[in-house]
Amino acid sequence: AELPPALLGLRGLQSLSLGGNRLHGIPPDIQELRSLEFLYLGGNFITSIPPELANLPSLSSLVLCDNKIQSIPPQLAQLHSLRSLSLHNNLLTYLPREILNLVHLEELSLRGNPLVVRFVRDLTYNPPSLQELAGRTIKTRNVPYAPSDLPENLVRYLSLASNCPNPKCGGVYFDSCVRQIKFVDFCGKYRIPLMHYLCSPECSSPCSSASQSSTSQSESDSEDEASVAARRMQKVLLG
């Protein structure tokens, strides 16, 4: 039902197979297995993936099929050695846009997921807190600061800023963002829903004078993403 703590101390471990058990989660401390190349966790009851899983620099094959996973953390894009990702038979409705940054990914298995297949409206946007507004200002205006200037928790908070992917924005966000789903052609055959995180509603709903150019930019972005996927993905399994 849970990973034995002793396993997480095997720093030289390269392959770990725990399929067909009763695991309900993946401990964040799995990031200590820095030599891990193959991780099989299929056939469990896992509902979420900890971002710490992205701190496995040698991981080339990740099997998370036949679980109850609803979303993929964008941090997984840091798995630069990943070549095979099996996510079939889960509860995924979309993938993070950052999955296109997996430069060595050759095989992606998604069959048996309720991936959305039609237009999805913008999801709820929660206005940023005063802390986030201050953090955005510090980041976008390049206000200098040192660890000795701020409490440790604020320094850590500022390090978590994400850049808005809108090329016309240049902003950042922390906890508050607008989520949009964009459909991208993979391998010239499949349309995969990718989740985009934008820093504000202005990025997703530009003023009327800029709407035409924004649409063109959006279409161009989709074409660029599609070409990346088609050029690199050798095998995408949906059905």
Short mmCIF file of C-alpha atoms in Angstrom, two decimals:
data_model
loop_
_atom_site.label_atom_id
_atom_site.label_comp_id
_atom_site.label_asym_id
_atom_site.label_seq_id
_atom_site.Cartn_x
_atom_site.Cartn_y
_atom_site.Cartn_z
CA ALA A 1 0.00 0.00 0.00
CA GLU A 2 3.02 2.31 0.28
CA LEU A 3 6.66 2.35 -0.77
CA PRO A 4 8.92 0.81 1.88
CA PRO A 5 11.17 3.62 3.19
CA ALA A 6 14.23 1.39 2.74
CA LEU A 7 13.72 1.47 -1.05
CA LEU A 8 14.22 5.23 -1.10
CA GLY A 9 17.70 4.76 0.33
CA LEU A 10 18.93 2.70 -2.63
CA ARG A 11 20.69 5.58 -4.37
CA GLY A 12 22.22 3.34 -7.04
CA LEU A 13 18.91 1.68 -8.02
CA GLN A 14 18.31 1.80 -11.79
CA SER A 15 15.06 -0.13 -12.21
CA LEU A 16 12.00 -0.25 -9.95
CA SER A 17 8.82 -2.18 -10.76
CA LEU A 18 5.88 -1.94 -8.34
CA GLY A 19 2.99 -2.67 -10.68
CA GLY A 20 -0.22 -4.35 -9.55
CA ASN A 21 -0.11 -3.21 -5.94
CA ARG A 22 -2.31 -0.95 -3.83
CA LEU A 23 -0.31 2.26 -3.98
CA HIS A 24 -2.46 5.38 -3.66
CA GLY A 25 0.37 7.85 -4.14
CA ILE A 26 4.01 8.41 -4.98
CA PRO A 27 6.13 9.78 -2.13
CA PRO A 28 7.98 13.02 -2.98
CA ASP A 29 11.13 11.41 -1.59
CA ILE A 30 11.30 9.26 -4.71
CA GLN A 31 13.49 12.07 -6.03
CA GLU A 32 16.29 10.58 -3.92
CA LEU A 33 16.61 7.68 -6.40
CA ARG A 34 18.83 9.76 -8.67
CA SER A 35 20.11 6.77 -10.68
CA LEU A 36 16.64 5.47 -11.59
CA GLU A 37 16.17 4.79 -15.32
CA PHE A 38 13.03 2.63 -15.38
CA LEU A 39 10.00 3.16 -13.12
CA TYR A 40 6.91 0.95 -13.41
CA LEU A 41 3.91 1.90 -11.24
CA GLY A 42 1.08 0.60 -13.44
CA GLY A 43 -1.99 -1.10 -12.03
CA ASN A 44 -2.24 0.79 -8.74
CA PHE A 45 -4.64 3.38 -7.31
CA ILE A 46 -2.43 6.44 -7.79
CA THR A 47 -4.42 9.67 -8.13
CA SER A 48 -1.68 12.28 -8.53
CA ILE A 49 1.97 12.65 -9.52
CA PRO A 50 4.27 14.66 -7.25
CA PRO A 51 6.34 17.35 -9.03
CA GLU A 52 9.42 15.90 -7.30
CA LEU A 53 9.28 13.00 -9.75
CA ALA A 54 10.80 15.43 -12.26
CA ASN A 55 14.05 15.41 -10.27
CA LEU A 56 15.15 12.03 -11.68
CA PRO A 57 17.75 13.02 -14.30
CA SER A 58 18.32 9.53 -15.74
CA LEU A 59 14.69 8.36 -16.01
CA SER A 60 14.06 7.13 -19.55
CA SER A 61 10.90 5.02 -19.12
CA LEU A 62 7.95 5.94 -16.90
CA VAL A 63 4.91 3.65 -16.72
CA LEU A 64 1.86 5.03 -14.88
CA CYS A 65 -0.86 3.20 -16.77
CA ASP A 66 -4.01 1.73 -15.18
CA ASN A 67 -4.26 4.20 -12.32
CA LYS A 68 -6.63 7.05 -11.43
CA ILE A 69 -4.45 10.00 -12.42
CA GLN A 70 -6.38 13.13 -13.41
CA SER A 71 -3.58 15.53 -14.36
CA ILE A 72 0.12 15.64 -15.20
CA PRO A 73 2.28 18.25 -13.45
CA PRO A 74 4.07 20.53 -15.95
CA GLN A 75 7.30 19.93 -14.02
CA LEU A 76 7.60 16.53 -15.73
CA ALA A 77 8.97 18.46 -18.71
CA GLN A 78 12.25 18.50 -16.76
CA LEU A 79 12.69 14.75 -17.40
CA HIS A 80 15.05 15.39 -20.30
CA SER A 81 16.12 11.74 -20.57
CA LEU A 82 12.54 10.43 -20.86
CA ARG A 83 11.91 8.37 -24.00
CA SER A 84 8.74 6.44 -23.13
CA LEU A 85 5.72 7.66 -21.15
CA SER A 86 2.77 5.31 -20.58
CA LEU A 87 -0.37 6.98 -19.27
CA HIS A 88 -3.10 4.80 -20.74
CA ASN A 89 -6.22 3.89 -18.76
CA ASN A 90 -6.24 6.87 -16.43
CA LEU A 91 -8.62 9.84 -15.98
CA LEU A 92 -6.72 12.45 -18.00
CA THR A 93 -8.75 15.06 -19.88
CA TYR A 94 -5.76 17.10 -21.07
CA LEU A 95 -1.96 17.25 -21.04
CA PRO A 96 0.27 20.15 -20.00
CA ARG A 97 1.67 22.19 -22.88
CA GLU A 98 5.14 21.66 -21.39
CA ILE A 99 5.08 18.02 -22.55
CA LEU A 100 6.46 19.35 -25.85
CA ASN A 101 9.68 20.13 -23.99
CA LEU A 102 10.40 16.41 -23.52
CA VAL A 103 13.01 16.54 -26.25
CA HIS A 104 13.81 12.80 -26.29
CA LEU A 105 10.26 11.46 -25.91
CA GLU A 106 9.55 8.89 -28.62
CA GLU A 107 6.54 6.97 -27.29
CA LEU A 108 3.46 8.37 -25.59
CA SER A 109 0.57 6.07 -24.65
CA LEU A 110 -2.76 7.78 -23.90
CA ARG A 111 -5.48 5.30 -24.86
CA GLY A 112 -8.31 4.75 -22.42
CA ASN A 113 -8.34 8.34 -21.11
CA PRO A 114 -11.35 10.70 -21.35
CA LEU A 115 -9.35 13.26 -23.34
CA VAL A 116 -11.56 16.18 -24.33
CA VAL A 117 -12.41 16.20 -28.02
CA ARG A 118 -14.26 19.49 -28.42
CA PHE A 119 -13.84 23.16 -27.61
CA VAL A 120 -13.47 23.89 -23.91
CA ARG A 121 -14.30 27.29 -22.43
CA ASP A 122 -11.82 29.15 -20.27
CA LEU A 123 -11.74 27.74 -16.77
CA THR A 124 -12.19 29.75 -13.59
CA TYR A 125 -9.69 32.53 -12.97
CA ASN A 126 -8.94 33.48 -9.36
CA PRO A 127 -7.57 37.04 -9.02
CA PRO A 128 -3.99 37.19 -7.72
CA SER A 129 -3.34 37.85 -4.04
CA LEU A 130 -1.45 40.93 -2.82
CA GLN A 131 1.59 38.70 -2.33
CA GLU A 132 1.40 37.51 -5.91
CA LEU A 133 0.94 41.04 -7.25
CA ALA A 134 4.05 42.13 -5.36
CA GLY A 135 5.97 39.09 -6.60
CA ARG A 136 4.94 39.76 -10.19
CA THR A 137 6.13 43.34 -9.92
CA ILE A 138 9.50 42.28 -8.52
CA LYS A 139 9.98 39.74 -11.32
CA THR A 140 8.74 41.77 -14.29
CA ARG A 141 10.63 44.92 -13.25
CA ASN A 142 13.78 43.00 -12.28
CA VAL A 143 13.84 44.52 -8.80
CA PRO A 144 17.14 43.33 -7.23
CA TYR A 145 17.02 41.40 -3.97
CA ALA A 146 19.23 39.03 -2.01
CA PRO A 147 18.40 36.22 0.43
CA SER A 148 19.47 38.53 3.25
CA ASP A 149 16.80 41.07 2.22
CA LEU A 150 13.74 38.84 2.59
CA PRO A 151 12.44 36.00 4.79
CA GLU A 152 13.34 32.54 3.49
CA ASN A 153 9.73 31.70 2.60
CA LEU A 154 9.46 34.78 0.35
CA VAL A 155 12.74 34.03 -1.40
CA ARG A 156 11.46 30.51 -2.05
CA TYR A 157 8.12 31.92 -3.26
CA LEU A 158 9.83 34.24 -5.75
CA SER A 159 11.81 31.33 -7.14
CA LEU A 160 8.53 29.61 -8.14
CA ALA A 161 7.55 32.23 -10.72
CA SER A 162 6.42 30.81 -14.07
CA ASN A 163 6.81 32.75 -17.30
CA CYS A 164 3.63 33.45 -19.23
CA PRO A 165 3.85 31.58 -22.58
CA ASN A 166 2.12 34.42 -24.42
CA PRO A 167 4.98 35.92 -26.52
CA LYS A 168 3.29 39.34 -26.45
CA CYS A 169 3.02 39.44 -22.67
CA GLY A 170 6.34 38.86 -20.92
CA GLY A 171 4.62 38.53 -17.56
CA VAL A 172 4.90 35.93 -14.84
CA TYR A 173 2.48 34.19 -12.50
CA PHE A 174 2.62 32.18 -9.28
CA ASP A 175 -0.68 30.65 -8.07
CA SER A 176 -3.16 32.66 -10.12
CA CYS A 177 -3.46 31.95 -13.82
CA VAL A 178 -5.92 31.49 -16.67
CA ARG A 179 -6.16 27.97 -18.01
CA GLN A 180 -6.95 27.33 -21.67
CA ILE A 181 -7.02 24.14 -23.70
CA LYS A 182 -5.54 24.22 -27.20
CA PHE A 183 -5.75 21.28 -29.57
CA VAL A 184 -2.52 20.32 -31.32
CA ASP A 185 -2.02 17.79 -34.11
CA PHE A 186 0.39 15.00 -33.17
CA CYS A 187 2.02 12.95 -35.91
CA GLY A 188 -0.38 14.50 -38.43
CA LYS A 189 -3.20 12.26 -37.20
CA TYR A 190 -4.20 12.84 -33.59
CA ARG A 191 -5.46 16.03 -31.97
CA ILE A 192 -4.16 16.22 -28.41
CA PRO A 193 -5.60 18.72 -25.90
CA LEU A 194 -2.76 20.68 -24.29
CA MET A 195 -3.35 22.92 -21.29
CA HIS A 196 -1.90 26.43 -21.50
CA TYR A 197 -1.39 28.54 -18.38
CA LEU A 198 -1.56 32.30 -18.97
CA CYS A 199 -0.92 35.03 -16.42
CA SER A 200 -4.17 36.99 -16.84
CA PRO A 201 -7.47 37.14 -18.76
CA GLU A 202 -5.95 39.86 -20.98
CA CYS A 203 -3.66 37.21 -22.47
CA SER A 204 -6.58 35.00 -23.48
CA SER A 205 -9.09 37.76 -24.28
CA PRO A 206 -7.22 40.54 -26.10
CA CYS A 207 -8.93 43.80 -27.00
CA SER A 208 -10.82 43.90 -30.28
CA SER A 209 -8.15 45.92 -32.09
CA ALA A 210 -5.63 43.17 -31.47
CA SER A 211 -7.94 40.20 -31.82
CA GLN A 212 -7.01 39.49 -35.43
CA SER A 213 -3.27 39.50 -34.81
CA SER A 214 -3.76 37.47 -31.66
CA THR A 215 -5.70 34.86 -33.61
CA SER A 216 -2.93 34.67 -36.19
CA GLN A 217 -0.37 34.30 -33.42
CA SER A 218 -2.45 31.55 -31.83
CA GLU A 219 -2.70 29.68 -35.11
CA SER A 220 1.03 30.09 -35.66
CA ASP A 221 1.72 28.73 -32.17
CA SER A 222 -0.45 25.70 -32.92
CA GLU A 223 1.38 25.07 -36.18
CA ASP A 224 4.75 25.34 -34.45
CA GLU A 225 3.69 22.96 -31.69
CA ALA A 226 2.25 20.52 -34.22
CA SER A 227 5.44 20.50 -36.25
CA VAL A 228 7.50 19.84 -33.13
CA ALA A 229 5.26 16.95 -32.15
CA ALA A 230 5.14 15.47 -35.63
CA ARG A 231 8.88 15.72 -36.09
CA ARG A 232 9.80 14.09 -32.81
CA MET A 233 7.02 11.74 -31.71
CA GLN A 234 7.44 8.34 -33.30
CA LYS A 235 4.56 6.59 -31.61
CA VAL A 236 1.41 8.05 -30.08
CA LEU A 237 -1.15 5.52 -28.90
CA LEU A 238 -4.71 6.76 -28.40
CA GLY A 239 -7.03 3.97 -29.44
#
